[in-house]
Amino acid sequence: MSDRSRTWWGGRNRDRTRAPSTGMPGARVPGALGQLAVLLRTPARPEQPLLGQAAKRWQRMLPYVVVGIFVVTLLPVTITVLTNDYGLDGGWAGALGVAQTVPLLLAVVRPLPAWGIVLAANFTGAVLLIGADKVAGHSWPWPPMTIVGYLLLMACLGLRESIRTLVGVWLVTGALGAALGFSPPAGVMNSAALLFVLSGVMLVLTGALRGLGDAQQRIAEQESISEAERARRTLLEERARIARELHDVVAHHMSVITVQADSAPYRLPGMSEPVQEEFAAIAAAARESLGEMRRLLTVLRGDGANGGAAGERAPQPGIDRLQQLVEATVRAGQPVELSLAAGAVGAAPPAVDLSAYRIVQEALANVVRHAPGARTRVSVTVDEADVLVLVVNGPARDAVVELESSGTGHGLVGMRERVRLTGGTLDTGPLPDGGFRVAARLPLNDPTEDAS
C-alpha cells in the first residue's frame, strides 16, 4: 500500500517531518541560503541560464545581479588601473576594460563563449602591456582586475560545463600563461602561476558542486524508476494471486461439466449414438481443459509442489465466512460491526463471492495496520443485479494493535484488480471526520456475457 493510502487509512497526516520541496529528495534547507545552495548544484538544461530552473523570480535574477555588480565595479577600476598604474593609452585601456568585463554578463547563459572572448581580451591586454610605460613592478601578464573577473568566469563555467570541458579550460589557461612567460617585460611580477592555481581551485570547487547535483539527480531518477517497478511488480503479483484463487472456482465448473457429460448416457437412456459421441467429446474437451489449467496453475505458483502452495488447496472463502473474519478481527482488539443482508450468503457466483470476501479482508487488515482502534462498520447487501460491499472506519486511536493474519498485503491495488476482474466498480477515499471508506459494487452477472 502506498504512503498516501496509509495517510488516508489513518485519517491523519503523520508525515510532518518532510523537508520542503527544493528539487532534491529528502533535503532539509535552512532558509534562503540553503535553497540557493540546492539550486546551484541542481543541473540546468543547456539552454537555461544559471539558476534558470528556480521557482522564484528573484532567484532567477540573482546571477545577473551578482555579475552585473562585478561588471559595474571592474569596468572603471580596470580602465583606471591600466591607465594610471600601467601607463597604457586611454583608448586601449577603455577597449580592454570593456572586452574583459562586459562579456561576463554572457557567462550567465553561455559561459563557454564568454570565456573565449574574455581570454582573447586578456591575452591582447598582456601583449599590449609589454610596451606600457609603467608595467615594471606590477603584475603581468594578468593584472589583479583580470584575475578577479576570470575567477568569476571560472565559477560560471564550473557550475554549467562538463568535467572534460573544465579540464580543457584550465589547461588552456595554464598554457597561455606559460607561453607569455617566455618574453616577460623587465621587472614585472609574473602572475601566470597564480591565475593557473586559483582558476584550478575555483573549477574544482564549482565542478564538485555540480557533480554532487548530477549524482543526486541520478539517484532521484533511479528511485523513481524503482518505485514504478515495485508498483508494477505488486500489480503482477496480485493478478497472479487472484488467478490462483479463481482456479478452484473454474476447476469446479469444469469438473461438473465433465461429470455431467460422462454420465449423460446413463441418466438419459435412449440417446442416439451421435448424441452419445457428442457428450463424450464434451467430456474429453473438459478433461483436457482441466489438465491445461493445472499446468497453468503450476506456472503461476512457481513452487506448487512445495508446502507453500499446499495451503491454497483449501476451499476458497466467500461471504459465508465474513462472520468468522470479523470475529477474528474483534478478538485482535479492533471494534468491528458486521451487517449482512438476508440472502447475501449463496446469492453471488463463486468469483464474486470470493472477491467480496477478499475485499473485506484487505480493508480490515488495512484498518488494523493504519488506523488501530478505529471503530469499523462492514456492510454487505445484495439486490437483483449487484453485491454491495461497504467498509467504513473512523479516525485512528492511540492504541496500537497487531492483527495475527492480514490480507494479501497489496492494499488498494488488490481491491481494484478484484473489482476489475468481476466488472464492478470501486470507490475509496478519506472521510471528513478523518476516517476512510471502501465501497465496492460487484455485478452478479458477468457483464461480458450480457454484452454478447
Coordinates of C-alpha atoms in Angstrom, one line a residue:
M1 CA 0.0 0.0 0.0
S2 CA 1.3 3.4 -0.9
D3 CA 2.3 6.1 1.7
R4 CA -0.6 8.3 0.5
S5 CA -3.0 5.4 1.1
R6 CA -1.6 5.0 4.6
T7 CA -2.2 8.6 5.4
W8 CA -5.9 8.1 4.3
W9 CA -6.4 5.0 6.3
G10 CA -5.0 6.6 9.5
G11 CA -7.1 9.7 8.9
R12 CA -4.2 11.9 9.9
N13 CA -1.1 13.1 8.2
R14 CA 1.7 11.8 10.4
D15 CA 4.5 12.6 8.0
R16 CA 5.1 16.1 9.2
T17 CA 8.9 16.0 9.2
R18 CA 9.4 16.0 5.5
A19 CA 11.5 18.8 4.2
P20 CA 10.0 21.4 1.8
S21 CA 10.4 20.6 -1.9
T22 CA 13.6 22.2 -3.2
G23 CA 14.3 19.9 -6.2
M24 CA 16.4 17.5 -4.2
P25 CA 14.9 14.4 -2.5
G26 CA 15.0 14.5 1.3
A27 CA 16.8 17.8 1.6
R28 CA 16.2 20.0 4.6
V29 CA 17.0 23.6 3.8
P30 CA 17.9 26.2 6.4
G31 CA 16.4 29.3 4.8
A32 CA 17.2 31.2 1.6
L33 CA 20.9 30.3 1.6
G34 CA 20.2 26.6 1.8
Q35 CA 17.8 27.0 -1.1
L36 CA 20.4 28.8 -3.2
A37 CA 22.9 26.0 -2.4
V38 CA 20.4 23.4 -3.6
L39 CA 19.7 25.4 -6.8
L40 CA 23.4 25.9 -7.6
R41 CA 24.0 22.1 -7.5
T42 CA 20.8 21.3 -9.5
P43 CA 21.8 20.7 -13.1
A44 CA 20.3 23.1 -15.6
R45 CA 19.5 22.4 -19.2
P46 CA 22.0 23.8 -21.8
E47 CA 19.6 26.5 -22.9
Q48 CA 18.8 27.6 -19.4
P49 CA 20.7 30.4 -17.7
L50 CA 22.3 29.9 -14.3
L51 CA 19.5 29.3 -11.7
G52 CA 17.1 29.3 -14.6
Q53 CA 15.2 26.4 -13.0
A54 CA 14.4 28.3 -9.8
A55 CA 10.8 28.8 -8.9
K56 CA 11.1 32.3 -7.6
R57 CA 11.8 35.3 -9.9
W58 CA 14.4 36.9 -7.6
Q59 CA 16.4 33.6 -7.6
R60 CA 16.4 33.5 -11.4
M61 CA 17.6 37.2 -11.5
L62 CA 20.2 36.8 -8.8
P63 CA 23.1 35.6 -11.2
Y64 CA 22.5 38.7 -13.4
V65 CA 22.6 41.0 -10.4
V66 CA 25.8 39.5 -9.0
V67 CA 27.6 39.5 -12.3
G68 CA 26.3 43.0 -13.1
I69 CA 27.7 44.3 -9.8
F70 CA 31.1 42.8 -10.8
V71 CA 31.0 44.3 -14.2
V72 CA 30.0 47.8 -12.9
T73 CA 32.8 47.6 -10.4
L74 CA 35.5 46.1 -12.5
L75 CA 35.0 48.2 -15.6
P76 CA 36.0 51.6 -14.2
V77 CA 38.7 50.0 -12.0
T78 CA 40.2 48.2 -14.9
I79 CA 40.4 51.3 -17.1
T80 CA 41.8 53.4 -14.2
V81 CA 44.5 50.9 -13.3
L82 CA 45.6 50.2 -16.8
T83 CA 45.8 54.0 -17.5
N84 CA 47.3 55.3 -14.3
D85 CA 49.3 52.3 -12.9
Y86 CA 50.4 50.6 -16.1
G87 CA 50.7 53.7 -18.3
L88 CA 48.6 52.2 -21.1
D89 CA 47.0 54.5 -23.6
G90 CA 43.5 55.6 -22.6
G91 CA 41.8 54.3 -25.7
W92 CA 43.4 50.9 -25.4
A93 CA 42.6 50.8 -21.7
G94 CA 38.9 51.6 -22.3
A95 CA 38.7 49.0 -25.0
L96 CA 40.4 46.3 -22.9
G97 CA 38.2 47.2 -19.9
V98 CA 35.0 46.7 -21.9
A99 CA 36.3 43.5 -23.6
Q100 CA 37.4 41.9 -20.3
T101 CA 34.4 42.7 -18.1
V102 CA 31.2 43.1 -20.2
P103 CA 31.3 39.6 -21.7
L104 CA 31.0 38.3 -18.1
L105 CA 27.2 39.0 -18.4
L106 CA 27.1 36.4 -21.2
A107 CA 28.6 33.8 -18.8
V108 CA 25.2 33.5 -17.0
V109 CA 23.7 32.0 -20.2
R110 CA 26.7 30.9 -22.3
P111 CA 29.8 30.6 -20.1
L112 CA 32.0 28.9 -22.8
P113 CA 31.7 31.6 -25.5
A114 CA 32.1 34.2 -22.7
W115 CA 35.3 32.5 -21.7
G116 CA 36.7 32.6 -25.2
I117 CA 36.0 36.4 -25.5
V118 CA 37.5 37.2 -22.1
L119 CA 40.6 35.0 -22.7
A120 CA 41.2 36.6 -26.0
A121 CA 40.9 40.1 -24.4
N122 CA 43.2 39.1 -21.6
F123 CA 45.8 37.8 -24.0
T124 CA 45.6 41.0 -26.1
G125 CA 46.0 43.1 -22.9
A126 CA 49.0 41.1 -21.8
V127 CA 50.7 41.7 -25.2
L128 CA 49.8 45.5 -25.1
L129 CA 51.2 45.8 -21.6
I130 CA 54.6 44.6 -22.7
G131 CA 55.2 48.0 -24.2
A132 CA 53.4 50.0 -21.5
D133 CA 55.5 52.8 -19.8
K134 CA 54.8 51.8 -16.1
V135 CA 54.5 48.0 -16.3
A136 CA 57.6 47.4 -14.2
G137 CA 56.8 46.5 -10.6
H138 CA 53.3 45.4 -11.4
S139 CA 51.6 42.0 -12.0
W140 CA 51.9 40.6 -15.5
P141 CA 50.5 39.1 -17.7
W142 CA 47.4 39.1 -15.6
P143 CA 46.6 42.3 -13.6
P144 CA 44.6 41.9 -10.4
M145 CA 41.3 43.0 -12.1
T146 CA 41.8 40.4 -14.8
I147 CA 42.3 37.7 -12.2
V148 CA 39.1 38.7 -10.3
G149 CA 37.0 38.7 -13.5
Y150 CA 38.5 35.4 -14.7
L151 CA 37.7 33.7 -11.4
L152 CA 34.1 34.8 -11.6
L153 CA 34.1 33.3 -15.2
M154 CA 35.5 30.1 -13.8
A155 CA 32.7 29.8 -11.3
C156 CA 30.1 30.1 -14.0
L157 CA 31.9 27.5 -16.1
G158 CA 32.2 25.1 -13.2
L159 CA 28.5 25.2 -12.5
R160 CA 27.5 24.5 -16.1
E161 CA 30.1 22.6 -18.1
S162 CA 31.3 19.0 -18.1
I163 CA 34.5 17.9 -16.4
R164 CA 36.2 17.4 -19.7
T165 CA 35.5 21.0 -20.7
L166 CA 36.7 22.3 -17.4
V167 CA 40.0 20.4 -17.6
G168 CA 40.4 21.8 -21.2
V169 CA 39.8 25.4 -20.0
W170 CA 42.2 25.0 -17.1
L171 CA 45.0 23.6 -19.4
V172 CA 44.5 26.3 -22.0
T173 CA 44.7 29.0 -19.2
G174 CA 48.0 27.5 -18.0
A175 CA 49.4 27.0 -21.5
L176 CA 48.7 30.6 -22.4
G177 CA 50.3 32.0 -19.2
A178 CA 53.4 29.8 -19.8
A179 CA 53.7 31.0 -23.4
L180 CA 53.6 34.6 -22.4
G181 CA 56.1 33.9 -19.7
F182 CA 58.9 33.3 -22.3
S183 CA 59.1 37.0 -23.0
P184 CA 58.1 39.0 -19.9
P185 CA 58.8 42.7 -19.6
A186 CA 61.6 43.7 -17.2
G187 CA 60.9 44.0 -13.5
V188 CA 57.3 42.6 -13.5
M189 CA 55.8 40.1 -11.1
N190 CA 54.7 37.1 -13.1
S191 CA 51.1 36.2 -12.2
A192 CA 50.6 33.4 -14.6
A193 CA 51.1 30.7 -12.0
L194 CA 48.8 32.5 -9.5
L195 CA 45.9 32.6 -12.0
F196 CA 46.6 29.0 -13.0
V197 CA 46.3 27.8 -9.4
L198 CA 43.3 29.9 -8.4
S199 CA 41.4 29.1 -11.5
G200 CA 42.0 25.4 -10.9
V201 CA 40.8 25.7 -7.3
M202 CA 37.6 27.5 -8.5
L203 CA 36.9 24.9 -11.2
V204 CA 37.4 22.1 -8.7
L205 CA 35.0 23.6 -6.1
T206 CA 32.2 24.6 -8.5
G207 CA 32.7 21.4 -10.6
A208 CA 32.4 19.3 -7.5
L209 CA 29.2 21.1 -6.5
R210 CA 27.7 20.4 -9.9
G211 CA 28.8 16.8 -9.8
L212 CA 27.1 16.4 -6.5
G213 CA 23.9 17.8 -8.0
D214 CA 24.2 15.4 -11.0
A215 CA 24.7 12.4 -8.7
Q216 CA 21.7 13.4 -6.6
Q217 CA 19.6 13.8 -9.7
R218 CA 20.6 10.3 -10.9
I219 CA 19.7 8.9 -7.5
A220 CA 16.3 10.6 -7.6
E221 CA 15.6 9.2 -11.1
Q222 CA 16.7 5.7 -10.1
E223 CA 14.4 5.9 -7.0
S224 CA 11.5 6.9 -9.3
I225 CA 12.2 4.0 -11.7
S226 CA 12.5 1.6 -8.7
E227 CA 9.2 2.8 -7.3
A228 CA 7.5 2.3 -10.7
E229 CA 9.0 -1.2 -10.9
R230 CA 7.8 -2.0 -7.4
A231 CA 4.3 -0.8 -8.3
R232 CA 4.3 -2.9 -11.4
R233 CA 5.6 -6.0 -9.6
T234 CA 2.9 -5.6 -6.9
L235 CA 0.2 -5.4 -9.6
L236 CA 1.5 -8.5 -11.3
E237 CA 1.8 -10.4 -8.1
E238 CA -1.8 -9.5 -7.1
R239 CA -3.1 -10.6 -10.5
A240 CA -1.3 -13.9 -10.2
R241 CA -2.7 -14.4 -6.7
I242 CA -6.2 -13.7 -8.0
A243 CA -5.7 -16.1 -10.9
R244 CA -4.6 -18.9 -8.4
E245 CA -7.7 -18.4 -6.3
L246 CA -10.0 -18.4 -9.2
H247 CA -8.5 -21.7 -10.4
D248 CA -10.6 -23.5 -7.8
V249 CA -13.8 -21.8 -9.0
V250 CA -13.2 -22.6 -12.7
A251 CA -12.0 -26.1 -11.9
H252 CA -15.2 -26.8 -10.1
H253 CA -17.3 -25.8 -13.0
M254 CA -15.2 -27.8 -15.5
S255 CA -15.4 -30.9 -13.2
V256 CA -19.2 -30.5 -13.2
I257 CA -19.3 -30.3 -17.0
T258 CA -17.1 -33.5 -17.2
V259 CA -19.2 -35.5 -14.8
Q260 CA -22.5 -34.4 -16.5
A261 CA -21.2 -35.2 -19.9
D262 CA -19.8 -38.6 -18.9
S263 CA -23.0 -39.6 -17.0
A264 CA -25.4 -38.3 -19.6
P265 CA -25.8 -41.8 -21.4
Y266 CA -26.7 -43.4 -18.0
R267 CA -29.0 -40.6 -16.8
L268 CA -30.8 -40.2 -20.1
P269 CA -31.3 -43.7 -21.6
G270 CA -32.3 -44.0 -25.2
M271 CA -29.9 -41.4 -26.7
S272 CA -28.8 -42.0 -30.2
E273 CA -25.2 -42.9 -30.8
P274 CA -24.3 -39.5 -32.4
V275 CA -25.6 -37.7 -29.3
Q276 CA -23.6 -40.0 -27.0
E277 CA -20.4 -39.3 -29.1
E278 CA -21.1 -35.6 -28.7
F279 CA -21.3 -35.9 -24.9
A280 CA -18.1 -38.0 -24.9
A281 CA -16.3 -35.3 -26.9
I282 CA -17.6 -32.6 -24.5
A283 CA -16.3 -34.7 -21.5
A284 CA -12.9 -35.2 -23.2
A285 CA -12.6 -31.5 -24.0
A286 CA -13.4 -30.6 -20.4
R287 CA -10.8 -33.1 -19.0
E288 CA -8.2 -31.6 -21.4
S289 CA -9.1 -28.1 -20.3
L290 CA -8.7 -29.2 -16.6
G291 CA -5.2 -30.5 -17.4
E292 CA -4.2 -27.3 -19.1
M293 CA -5.5 -25.3 -16.1
R294 CA -3.4 -27.4 -13.7
R295 CA -0.3 -26.7 -15.8
L296 CA -1.1 -23.0 -15.8
L297 CA -1.6 -23.1 -12.1
T298 CA 1.9 -24.7 -11.7
V299 CA 3.4 -21.8 -13.6
L300 CA 1.6 -19.2 -11.5
R301 CA 2.5 -20.8 -8.2
G302 CA 6.1 -21.5 -9.2
D303 CA 6.7 -23.9 -6.4
G304 CA 3.3 -25.6 -6.4
A305 CA 4.9 -28.9 -5.2
N306 CA 6.2 -27.2 -2.1
G307 CA 4.4 -26.7 1.2
G308 CA 3.9 -23.0 0.4
A309 CA 1.2 -23.9 -2.1
A310 CA -0.4 -26.6 0.0
G311 CA -2.5 -24.0 1.9
E312 CA -4.1 -22.9 -1.3
R313 CA -5.8 -26.3 -1.8
A314 CA -8.3 -25.4 0.9
P315 CA -11.8 -24.3 -0.3
Q316 CA -11.8 -20.6 -1.2
P317 CA -13.7 -18.4 1.3
G318 CA -16.8 -16.4 0.5
I319 CA -19.5 -14.2 2.0
D320 CA -20.5 -17.0 4.4
R321 CA -17.0 -16.7 6.1
L322 CA -17.3 -13.0 6.8
Q323 CA -18.7 -13.5 10.3
Q324 CA -15.6 -15.6 11.2
L325 CA -13.3 -12.9 9.7
V326 CA -15.0 -10.2 11.7
E327 CA -14.9 -12.2 14.9
A328 CA -11.1 -12.8 14.5
T329 CA -10.6 -9.1 13.9
V330 CA -12.6 -8.2 17.1
R331 CA -10.5 -10.7 19.1
A332 CA -7.4 -8.9 17.9
G333 CA -8.7 -5.7 19.6
Q334 CA -10.3 -3.9 16.7
P335 CA -14.0 -2.9 17.2
V336 CA -15.9 -4.1 14.1
E337 CA -19.6 -4.4 13.4
L338 CA -20.9 -6.6 10.6
S339 CA -24.2 -6.0 8.8
L340 CA -25.0 -9.0 6.5
A341 CA -28.2 -8.7 4.5
A342 CA -30.6 -11.7 4.4
G343 CA -30.0 -13.7 1.3
A344 CA -26.4 -12.5 0.8
V345 CA -24.9 -15.9 1.5
G346 CA -25.0 -18.0 -1.6
A347 CA -26.5 -15.3 -3.8
A348 CA -23.3 -14.4 -5.6
P349 CA -21.4 -16.6 -8.2
P350 CA -18.1 -18.1 -6.9
A351 CA -15.8 -15.4 -8.4
V352 CA -17.9 -12.5 -6.9
D353 CA -18.3 -14.4 -3.6
L354 CA -14.5 -14.8 -3.3
S355 CA -13.8 -11.2 -4.4
A356 CA -16.3 -9.8 -1.8
Y357 CA -14.6 -11.7 1.0
R358 CA -11.1 -10.7 -0.1
I359 CA -12.1 -7.0 -0.3
V360 CA -13.4 -7.0 3.2
Q361 CA -10.4 -9.0 4.4
E362 CA -7.9 -6.5 2.9
A363 CA -9.9 -3.5 4.1
L364 CA -9.9 -4.8 7.7
A365 CA -6.2 -5.6 7.5
N366 CA -5.5 -2.0 6.4
V367 CA -7.6 -0.6 9.2
V368 CA -5.7 -2.6 11.7
R369 CA -2.3 -1.5 10.3
H370 CA -3.1 2.1 9.6
A371 CA -6.0 3.1 11.9
P372 CA -5.6 0.9 15.0
G373 CA -8.5 1.1 17.4
A374 CA -10.9 2.8 14.9
R375 CA -14.5 1.8 15.0
T376 CA -15.3 0.0 11.8
R377 CA -18.6 -1.0 10.1
V378 CA -18.8 -3.7 7.5
S379 CA -21.9 -4.0 5.4
V380 CA -22.8 -6.5 2.6
T381 CA -26.1 -6.2 0.7
V382 CA -27.5 -7.9 -2.4
D383 CA -30.0 -6.6 -4.9
E384 CA -31.2 -8.0 -8.2
A385 CA -28.0 -7.0 -10.1
D386 CA -25.2 -6.4 -7.6
V387 CA -23.4 -7.2 -4.4
L388 CA -22.5 -4.0 -2.5
V389 CA -19.6 -4.3 -0.1
L390 CA -19.0 -1.3 2.3
V391 CA -16.3 -0.9 4.9
V392 CA -16.1 2.4 6.8
N393 CA -13.7 3.1 9.6
G394 CA -13.4 6.2 11.9
P395 CA -10.2 8.0 12.8
A396 CA -7.4 6.1 14.5
R397 CA -7.0 5.9 18.2
D398 CA -3.7 6.0 20.2
A399 CA -3.8 2.2 20.9
V400 CA -1.6 0.1 18.7
V401 CA -2.6 -3.5 18.0
E402 CA -1.5 -6.1 15.6
L403 CA -3.6 -8.5 13.5
E404 CA -2.3 -12.0 13.5
S405 CA -3.3 -12.8 10.0
S406 CA -3.5 -10.0 7.5
G407 CA -4.8 -9.9 3.9
T408 CA -2.8 -10.1 0.7
G409 CA -0.6 -7.2 1.6
H410 CA -1.3 -5.3 -1.6
G411 CA -4.0 -3.0 -0.3
L412 CA -6.0 -0.9 -2.7
V413 CA -4.1 -2.5 -5.7
G414 CA -5.6 -5.9 -4.9
M415 CA -9.1 -4.5 -4.4
R416 CA -9.0 -2.7 -7.7
E417 CA -7.9 -5.8 -9.5
R418 CA -10.6 -7.9 -8.0
V419 CA -13.3 -5.4 -8.8
R420 CA -11.9 -5.0 -12.4
L421 CA -12.0 -8.8 -12.8
T422 CA -15.7 -9.0 -11.9
G423 CA -16.6 -5.9 -14.0
G424 CA -17.6 -3.9 -10.9
T425 CA -16.7 -0.5 -9.5
L426 CA -14.6 0.6 -6.5
D427 CA -14.8 3.8 -4.6
T428 CA -12.3 4.6 -1.9
G429 CA -11.2 7.8 -0.1
P430 CA -10.9 9.6 3.2
L431 CA -13.9 10.9 5.2
P432 CA -14.3 14.4 6.6
D433 CA -14.0 13.1 10.1
G434 CA -10.6 11.5 9.5
G435 CA -11.8 8.0 8.6
F436 CA -11.7 6.0 5.4
R437 CA -14.3 4.4 3.2
V438 CA -14.1 1.4 0.8
A439 CA -17.2 0.8 -1.3
A440 CA -17.3 -2.0 -4.0
R441 CA -20.1 -2.9 -6.3
L442 CA -19.8 -6.3 -7.8
P443 CA -22.3 -7.4 -10.5
L444 CA -24.0 -10.8 -10.0
N445 CA -23.9 -11.4 -13.8
D446 CA -20.8 -11.3 -16.0
P447 CA -21.1 -8.1 -18.0
T448 CA -19.2 -9.7 -20.9
E449 CA -21.9 -12.3 -21.1
D450 CA -24.6 -9.6 -21.1
A451 CA -22.8 -7.7 -23.9
S452 CA -22.6 -10.8 -26.0

